[in-house]
CSV table of C-alpha atoms and ligand atoms in Angstrom, one decimal:
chain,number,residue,atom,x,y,z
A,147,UNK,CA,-5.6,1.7,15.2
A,148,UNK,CA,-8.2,4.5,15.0
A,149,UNK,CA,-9.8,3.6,11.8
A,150,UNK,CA,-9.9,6.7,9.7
A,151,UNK,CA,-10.2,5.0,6.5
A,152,UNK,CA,-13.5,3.0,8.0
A,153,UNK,CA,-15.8,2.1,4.8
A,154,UNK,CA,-13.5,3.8,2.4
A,155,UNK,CA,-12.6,2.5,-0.6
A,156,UNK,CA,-8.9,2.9,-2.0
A,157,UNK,CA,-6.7,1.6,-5.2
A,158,UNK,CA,-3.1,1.5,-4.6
A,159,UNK,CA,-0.6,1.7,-8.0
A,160,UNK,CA,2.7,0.8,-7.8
A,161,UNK,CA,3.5,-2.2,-5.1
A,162,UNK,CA,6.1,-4.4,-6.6
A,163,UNK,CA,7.5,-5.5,-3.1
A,164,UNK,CA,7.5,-5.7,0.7
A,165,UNK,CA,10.0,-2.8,0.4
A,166,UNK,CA,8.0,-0.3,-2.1
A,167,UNK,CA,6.1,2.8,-0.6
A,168,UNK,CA,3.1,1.7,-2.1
A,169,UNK,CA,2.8,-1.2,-0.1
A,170,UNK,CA,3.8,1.1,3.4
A,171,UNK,CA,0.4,3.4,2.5
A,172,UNK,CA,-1.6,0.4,1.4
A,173,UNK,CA,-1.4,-1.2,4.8
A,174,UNK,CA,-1.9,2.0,6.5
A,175,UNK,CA,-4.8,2.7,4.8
A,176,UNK,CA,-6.5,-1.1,5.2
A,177,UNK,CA,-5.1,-1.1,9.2
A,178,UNK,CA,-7.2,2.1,9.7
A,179,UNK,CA,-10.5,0.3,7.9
A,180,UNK,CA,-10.3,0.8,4.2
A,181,UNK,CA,-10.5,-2.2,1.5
A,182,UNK,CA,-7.5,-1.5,-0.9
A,183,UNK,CA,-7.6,-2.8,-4.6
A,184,UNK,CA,-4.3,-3.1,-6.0
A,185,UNK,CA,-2.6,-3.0,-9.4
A,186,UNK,CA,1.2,-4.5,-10.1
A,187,UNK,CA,3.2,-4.4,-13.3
A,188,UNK,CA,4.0,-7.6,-15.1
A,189,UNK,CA,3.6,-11.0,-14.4
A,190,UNK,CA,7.4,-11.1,-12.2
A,191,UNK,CA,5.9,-9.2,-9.9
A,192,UNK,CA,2.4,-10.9,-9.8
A,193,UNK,CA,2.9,-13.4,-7.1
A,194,UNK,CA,4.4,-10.9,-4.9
A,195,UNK,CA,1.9,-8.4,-4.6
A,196,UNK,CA,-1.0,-11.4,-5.1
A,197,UNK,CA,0.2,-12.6,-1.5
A,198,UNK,CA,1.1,-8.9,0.2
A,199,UNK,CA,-2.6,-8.4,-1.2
A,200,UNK,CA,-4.1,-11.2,1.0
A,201,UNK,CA,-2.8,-10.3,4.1
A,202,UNK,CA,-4.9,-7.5,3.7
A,203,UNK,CA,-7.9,-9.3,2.7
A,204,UNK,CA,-8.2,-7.2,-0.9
A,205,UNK,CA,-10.7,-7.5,-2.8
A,206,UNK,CA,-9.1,-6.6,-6.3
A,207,UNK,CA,-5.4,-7.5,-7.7
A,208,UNK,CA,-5.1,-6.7,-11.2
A,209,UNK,CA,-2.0,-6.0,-14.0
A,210,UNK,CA,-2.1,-2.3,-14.8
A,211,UNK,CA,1.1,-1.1,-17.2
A,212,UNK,CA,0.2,3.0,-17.0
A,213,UNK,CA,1.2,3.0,-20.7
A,214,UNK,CA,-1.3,1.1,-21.8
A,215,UNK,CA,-4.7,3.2,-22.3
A,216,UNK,CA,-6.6,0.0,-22.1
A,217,UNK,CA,-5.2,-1.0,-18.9
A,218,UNK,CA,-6.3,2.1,-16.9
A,219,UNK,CA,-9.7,1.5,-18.9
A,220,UNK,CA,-10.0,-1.9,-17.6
A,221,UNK,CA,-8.4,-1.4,-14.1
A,222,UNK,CA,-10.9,1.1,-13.2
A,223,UNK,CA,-14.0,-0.6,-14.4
A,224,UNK,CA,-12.5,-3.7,-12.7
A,225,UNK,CA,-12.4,-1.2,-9.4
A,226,UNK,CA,-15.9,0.3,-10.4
A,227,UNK,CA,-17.2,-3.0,-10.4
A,228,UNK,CA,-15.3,-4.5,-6.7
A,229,UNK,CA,-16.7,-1.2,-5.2
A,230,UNK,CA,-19.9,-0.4,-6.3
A,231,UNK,CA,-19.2,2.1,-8.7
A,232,UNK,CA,-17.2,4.3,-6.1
A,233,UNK,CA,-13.6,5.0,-5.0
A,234,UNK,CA,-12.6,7.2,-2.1
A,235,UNK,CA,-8.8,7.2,-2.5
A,236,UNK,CA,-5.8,6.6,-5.2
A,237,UNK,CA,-2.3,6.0,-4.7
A,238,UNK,CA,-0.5,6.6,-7.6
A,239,UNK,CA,3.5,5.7,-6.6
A,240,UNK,CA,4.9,4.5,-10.4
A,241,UNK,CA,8.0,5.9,-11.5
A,242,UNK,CA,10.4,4.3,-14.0
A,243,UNK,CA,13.2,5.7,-16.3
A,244,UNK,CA,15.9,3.4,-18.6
A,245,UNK,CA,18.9,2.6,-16.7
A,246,UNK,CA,20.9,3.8,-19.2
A,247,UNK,CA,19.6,7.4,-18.4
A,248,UNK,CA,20.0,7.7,-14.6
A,249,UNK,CA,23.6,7.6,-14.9
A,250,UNK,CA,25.4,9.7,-17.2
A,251,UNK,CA,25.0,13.1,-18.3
A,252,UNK,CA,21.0,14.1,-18.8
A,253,UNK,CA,21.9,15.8,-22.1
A,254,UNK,CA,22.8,12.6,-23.9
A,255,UNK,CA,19.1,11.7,-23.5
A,256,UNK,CA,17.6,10.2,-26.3
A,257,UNK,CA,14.1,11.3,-27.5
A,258,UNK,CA,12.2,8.1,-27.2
A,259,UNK,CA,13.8,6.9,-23.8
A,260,UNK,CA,13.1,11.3,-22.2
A,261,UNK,CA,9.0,10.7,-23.3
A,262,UNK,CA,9.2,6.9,-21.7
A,263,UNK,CA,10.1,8.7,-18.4
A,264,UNK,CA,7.7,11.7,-18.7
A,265,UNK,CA,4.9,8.7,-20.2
A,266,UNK,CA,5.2,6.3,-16.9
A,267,UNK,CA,6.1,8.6,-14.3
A,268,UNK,CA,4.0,11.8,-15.2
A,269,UNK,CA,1.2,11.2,-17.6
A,270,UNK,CA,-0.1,7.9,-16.0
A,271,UNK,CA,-0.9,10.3,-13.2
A,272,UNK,CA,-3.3,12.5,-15.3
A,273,UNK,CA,-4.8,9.0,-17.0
A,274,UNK,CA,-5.6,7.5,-13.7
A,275,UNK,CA,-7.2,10.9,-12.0
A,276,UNK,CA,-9.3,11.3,-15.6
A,277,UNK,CA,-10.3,7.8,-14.8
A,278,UNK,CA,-11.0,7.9,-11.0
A,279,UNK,CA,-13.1,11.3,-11.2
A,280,UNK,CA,-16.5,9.7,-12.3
A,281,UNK,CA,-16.2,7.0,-9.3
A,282,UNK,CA,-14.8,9.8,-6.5
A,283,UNK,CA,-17.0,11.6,-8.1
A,284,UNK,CA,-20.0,9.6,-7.1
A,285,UNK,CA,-18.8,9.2,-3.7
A,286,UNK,CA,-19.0,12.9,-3.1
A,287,UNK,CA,-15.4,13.6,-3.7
A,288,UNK,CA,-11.8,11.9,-3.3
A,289,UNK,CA,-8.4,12.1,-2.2
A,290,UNK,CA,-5.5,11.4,-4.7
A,291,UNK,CA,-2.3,11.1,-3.4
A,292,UNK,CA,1.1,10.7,-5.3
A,293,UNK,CA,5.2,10.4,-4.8
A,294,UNK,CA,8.2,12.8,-5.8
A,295,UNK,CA,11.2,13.3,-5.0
A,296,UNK,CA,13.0,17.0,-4.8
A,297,UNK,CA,15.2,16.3,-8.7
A,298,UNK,CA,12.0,17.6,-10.1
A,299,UNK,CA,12.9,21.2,-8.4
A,300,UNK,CA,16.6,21.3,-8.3
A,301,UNK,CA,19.0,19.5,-10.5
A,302,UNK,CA,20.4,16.2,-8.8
A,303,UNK,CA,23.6,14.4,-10.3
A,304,UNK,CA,22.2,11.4,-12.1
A,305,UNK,CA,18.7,11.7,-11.2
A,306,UNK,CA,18.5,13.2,-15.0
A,307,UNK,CA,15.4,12.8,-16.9
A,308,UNK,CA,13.4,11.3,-14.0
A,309,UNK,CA,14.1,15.1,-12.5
A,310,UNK,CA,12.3,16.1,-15.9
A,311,UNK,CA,9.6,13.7,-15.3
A,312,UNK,CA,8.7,14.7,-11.7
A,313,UNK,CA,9.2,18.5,-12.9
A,314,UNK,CA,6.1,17.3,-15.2
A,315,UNK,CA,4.4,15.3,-12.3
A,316,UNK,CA,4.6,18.2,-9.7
A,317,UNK,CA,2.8,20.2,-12.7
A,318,UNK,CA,0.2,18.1,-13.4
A,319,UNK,CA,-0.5,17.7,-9.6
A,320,UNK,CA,-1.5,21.4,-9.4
A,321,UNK,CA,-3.6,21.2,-12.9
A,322,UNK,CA,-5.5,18.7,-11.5
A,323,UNK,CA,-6.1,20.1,-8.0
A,324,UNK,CA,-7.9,22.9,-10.0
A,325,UNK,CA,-9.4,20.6,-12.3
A,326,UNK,CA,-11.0,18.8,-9.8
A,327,UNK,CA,-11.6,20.4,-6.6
A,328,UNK,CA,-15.2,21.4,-7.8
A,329,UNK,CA,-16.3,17.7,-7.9
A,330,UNK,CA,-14.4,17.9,-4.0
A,331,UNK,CA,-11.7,15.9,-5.3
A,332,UNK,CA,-8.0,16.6,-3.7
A,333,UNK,CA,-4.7,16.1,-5.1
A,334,UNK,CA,-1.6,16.1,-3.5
A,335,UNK,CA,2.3,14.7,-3.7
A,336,UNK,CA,4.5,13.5,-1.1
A,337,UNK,CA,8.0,14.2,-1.5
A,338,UNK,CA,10.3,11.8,-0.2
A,339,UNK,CA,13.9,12.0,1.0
A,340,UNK,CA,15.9,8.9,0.1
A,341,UNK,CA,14.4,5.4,0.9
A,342,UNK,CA,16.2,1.7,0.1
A,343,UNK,CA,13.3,0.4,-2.0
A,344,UNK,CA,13.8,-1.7,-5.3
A,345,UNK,CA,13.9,1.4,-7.6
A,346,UNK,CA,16.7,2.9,-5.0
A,347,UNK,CA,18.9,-0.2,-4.8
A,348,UNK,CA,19.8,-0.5,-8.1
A,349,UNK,CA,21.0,3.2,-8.1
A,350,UNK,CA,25.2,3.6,-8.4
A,351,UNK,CA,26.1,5.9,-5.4
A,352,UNK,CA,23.0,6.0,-3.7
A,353,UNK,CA,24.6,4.9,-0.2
A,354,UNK,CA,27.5,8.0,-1.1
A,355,UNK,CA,23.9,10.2,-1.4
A,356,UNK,CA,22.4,8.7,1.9
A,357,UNK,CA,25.3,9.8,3.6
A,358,UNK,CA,25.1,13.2,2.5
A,359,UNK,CA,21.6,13.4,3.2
A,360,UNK,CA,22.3,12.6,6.8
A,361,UNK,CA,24.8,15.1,7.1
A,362,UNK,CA,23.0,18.2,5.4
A,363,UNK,CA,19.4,17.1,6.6
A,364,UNK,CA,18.2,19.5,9.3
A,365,UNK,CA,17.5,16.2,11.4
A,366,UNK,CA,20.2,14.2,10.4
A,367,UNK,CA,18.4,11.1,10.0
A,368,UNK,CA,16.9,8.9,7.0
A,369,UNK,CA,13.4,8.6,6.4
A,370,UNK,CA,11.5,5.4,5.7
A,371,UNK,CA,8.5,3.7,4.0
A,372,UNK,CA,6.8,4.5,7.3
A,373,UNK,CA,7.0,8.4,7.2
A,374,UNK,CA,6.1,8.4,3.7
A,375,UNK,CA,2.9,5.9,5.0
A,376,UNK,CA,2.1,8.6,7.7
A,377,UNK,CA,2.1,11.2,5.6
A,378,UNK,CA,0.0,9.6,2.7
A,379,UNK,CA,-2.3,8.6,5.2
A,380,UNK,CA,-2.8,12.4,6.8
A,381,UNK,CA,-3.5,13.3,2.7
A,382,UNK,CA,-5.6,10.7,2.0
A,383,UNK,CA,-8.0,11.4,5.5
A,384,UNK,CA,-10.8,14.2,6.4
A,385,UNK,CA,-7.9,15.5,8.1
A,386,UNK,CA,-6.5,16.9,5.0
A,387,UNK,CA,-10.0,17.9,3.6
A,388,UNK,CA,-8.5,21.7,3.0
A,389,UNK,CA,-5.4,20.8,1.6
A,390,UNK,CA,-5.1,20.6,-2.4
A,391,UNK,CA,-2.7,21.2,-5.2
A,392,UNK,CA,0.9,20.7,-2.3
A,393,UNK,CA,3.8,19.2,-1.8
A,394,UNK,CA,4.7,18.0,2.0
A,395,UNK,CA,8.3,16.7,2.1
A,396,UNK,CA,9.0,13.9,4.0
A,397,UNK,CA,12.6,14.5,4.0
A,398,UNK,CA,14.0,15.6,7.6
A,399,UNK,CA,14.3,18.8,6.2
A,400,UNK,CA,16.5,18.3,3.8
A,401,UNK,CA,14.7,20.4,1.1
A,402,UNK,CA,15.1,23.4,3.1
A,403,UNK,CA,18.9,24.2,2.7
A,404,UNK,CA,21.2,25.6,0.5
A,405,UNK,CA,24.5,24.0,1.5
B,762,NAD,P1,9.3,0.6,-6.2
B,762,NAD,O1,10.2,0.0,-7.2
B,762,NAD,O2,8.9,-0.3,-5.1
B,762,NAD,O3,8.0,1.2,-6.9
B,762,NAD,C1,8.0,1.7,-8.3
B,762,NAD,C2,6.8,1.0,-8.9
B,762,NAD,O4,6.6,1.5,-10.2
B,762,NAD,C3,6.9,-0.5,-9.0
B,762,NAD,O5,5.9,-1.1,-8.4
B,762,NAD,C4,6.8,-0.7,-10.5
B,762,NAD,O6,6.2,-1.9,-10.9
B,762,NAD,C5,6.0,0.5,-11.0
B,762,NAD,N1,6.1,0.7,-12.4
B,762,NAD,C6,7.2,1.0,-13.2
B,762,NAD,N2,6.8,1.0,-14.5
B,762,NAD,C7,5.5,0.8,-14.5
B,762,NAD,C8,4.5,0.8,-15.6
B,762,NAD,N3,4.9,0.9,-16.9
B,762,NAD,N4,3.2,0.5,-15.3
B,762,NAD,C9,2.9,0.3,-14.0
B,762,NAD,N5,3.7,0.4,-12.9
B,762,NAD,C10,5.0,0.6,-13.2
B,762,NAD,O7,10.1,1.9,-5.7
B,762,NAD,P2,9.6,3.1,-4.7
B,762,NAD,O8,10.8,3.7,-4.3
B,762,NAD,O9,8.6,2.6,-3.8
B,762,NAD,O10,8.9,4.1,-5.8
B,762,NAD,C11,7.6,4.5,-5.7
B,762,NAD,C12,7.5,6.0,-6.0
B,762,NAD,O11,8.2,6.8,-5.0
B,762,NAD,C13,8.1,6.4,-7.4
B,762,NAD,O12,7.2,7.4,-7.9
B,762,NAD,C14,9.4,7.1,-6.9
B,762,NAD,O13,9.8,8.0,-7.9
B,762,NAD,C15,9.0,7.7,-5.7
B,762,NAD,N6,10.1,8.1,-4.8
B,762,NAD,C16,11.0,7.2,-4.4
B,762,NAD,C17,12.0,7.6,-3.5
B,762,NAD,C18,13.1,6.6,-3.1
B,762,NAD,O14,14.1,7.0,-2.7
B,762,NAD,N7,12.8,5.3,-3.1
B,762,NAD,C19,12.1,8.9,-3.1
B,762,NAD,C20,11.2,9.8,-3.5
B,762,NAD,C21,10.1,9.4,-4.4
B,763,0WE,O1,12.4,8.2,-8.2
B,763,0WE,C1,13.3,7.6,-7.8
B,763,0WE,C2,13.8,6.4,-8.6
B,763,0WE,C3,12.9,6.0,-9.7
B,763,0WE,C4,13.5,5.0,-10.7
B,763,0WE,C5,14.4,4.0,-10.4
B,763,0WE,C6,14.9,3.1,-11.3
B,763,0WE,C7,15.9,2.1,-11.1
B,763,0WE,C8,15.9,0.9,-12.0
B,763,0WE,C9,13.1,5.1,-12.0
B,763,0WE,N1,13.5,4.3,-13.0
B,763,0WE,C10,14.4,3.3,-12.7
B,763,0WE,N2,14.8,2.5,-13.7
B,763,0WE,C11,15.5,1.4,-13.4
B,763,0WE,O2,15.9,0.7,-14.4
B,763,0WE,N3,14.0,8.0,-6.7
B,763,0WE,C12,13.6,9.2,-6.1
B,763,0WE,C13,15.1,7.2,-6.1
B,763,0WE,C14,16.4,7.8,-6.6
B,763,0WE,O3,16.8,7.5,-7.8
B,763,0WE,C15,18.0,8.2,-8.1
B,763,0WE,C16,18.2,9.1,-7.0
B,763,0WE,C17,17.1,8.8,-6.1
B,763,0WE,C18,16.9,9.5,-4.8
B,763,0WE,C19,18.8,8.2,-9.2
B,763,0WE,C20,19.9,9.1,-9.2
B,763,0WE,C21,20.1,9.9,-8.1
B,763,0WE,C22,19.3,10.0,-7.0
């Protein structure tokens, strides 16, 4: 493939399996040239994303849990020090909520468990961006790209507090476009219609929601890791180089309706 990632240098957060979205964008981005560090989340996962990892000949595989403020610390001086001091592009695609909370009704939400969702799934967005700038930075700039989902903008049975955490992830994504677009840093989310990935499958009713989403979606069709992959990668690329602060759905439409 045209390499438009050729002698870029990109960290990918948030591969736990063959299935995740992460993964989709990391081999994009290494197919079209770029070396891609990666970060997983406990040792469960370790193997898995160790051996996805080498098929793409990375460089860097290293435990990052976005709560911890010495993780990020160490992850990107760990990337710093794989990459010469520079980084070109992040993939931030972390999300997690308790179990408990996307089922039920949102306003039984405990404190502790509503600032675990907004902690994870908005806040390690803002950590890792304050921790890339000095190396994109250094490279003249950077791309940041990460993943939604429309329950941040409208209110979707059961999606609950994760709705409130995107609400504070789409947020942050526009504070840190103006942040830092002076040091020519981008930042962007892709939202993304329905997709059968670990955190998906464990979700009661999400086959009832797939079906709807075929019916109402303007192209009656679901999306997959792929289109999420094609869009991250048209983000991520000189391509994009204008394009900061947004939202591009990846959703067959879906976001467009009102019925
Ligand atoms: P996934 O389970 O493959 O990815 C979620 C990732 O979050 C996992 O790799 C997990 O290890 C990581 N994670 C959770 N807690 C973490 C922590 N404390 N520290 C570090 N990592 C942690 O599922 P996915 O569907 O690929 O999800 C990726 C992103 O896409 C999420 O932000 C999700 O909200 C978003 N998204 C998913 C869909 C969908 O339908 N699957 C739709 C729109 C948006
Ligand atoms: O962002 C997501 C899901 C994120 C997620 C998934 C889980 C499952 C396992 C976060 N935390 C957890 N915690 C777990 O314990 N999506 C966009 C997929 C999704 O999840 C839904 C959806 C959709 C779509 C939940 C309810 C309704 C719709």
């Amino acid at each position: 493939m045209a390499g438009r990632f050729e002698g870029k240098q990109a960290l990918v957060l948030g591969v736990a399996n063959k299935r995740s979205i992460a993964w989709a964008i990391a081999r994009r981005l290494a197919d079209e040239g770029a070396q891609v560090a990666f970060t997983y989340q406990g040792e469960r996962i370790e193997k898995n994303v160790r051996d996805l990892a080498e098929t793409v000949s990375s460089p860097l595989v290293t435990e990052c849990d976005v709560r911890s403020d010495d993780d990020v610390a160490r992850v990107f001086s760990e990337v710093a020090e794989a990459f010469g001091g520079g980084l070109d592009v992040l993939v931030h695609s972390v999300a997690f909520a308790a179990a408990e909370d996307l089922e039920g009704r949102f306003t039984d939400t405990p404190r502790d468990r509503f600032w675990l969702a907004v902690d994870i799934s908005a806040y390690s967005l803002v950590a890792c961006a304050r921790a890339a700038e000095p190396l994109m930075e250094a490279r003249g700039g950077g791309s940041i790209v990460t993943m939604t989902y429309l329950g941040g903008e409208r209110a979707v049975p059961h999606y609950n507090v994760m709705g409130v955490a995107k609400a504070t992830l789409d947020a942050s994504v526009r504070y840190l476009a103006w942040d830092l677009g002076s040091k020519n840093i981008r930042v962007n989310a892709i939202s993304a219609g329905p997709v059968r990935t670990l955190a998906a499958r464990s979700i009661a009713g999400f086959t009832t929601m797939e079906e709807l989403f075929e019916q109402r979606a303007p192209l009656h069709r679901q999306i997959d890791a792929e289109d999420c992959a094609a869009a991250g990668a048209y983000l991520l690329s000189e391509d994009a180089r204008n394009v900061s602060g947004t939202t591009l759905y990846v959703d067959a439409g879906y976001h467009a309706m009102g019925m």
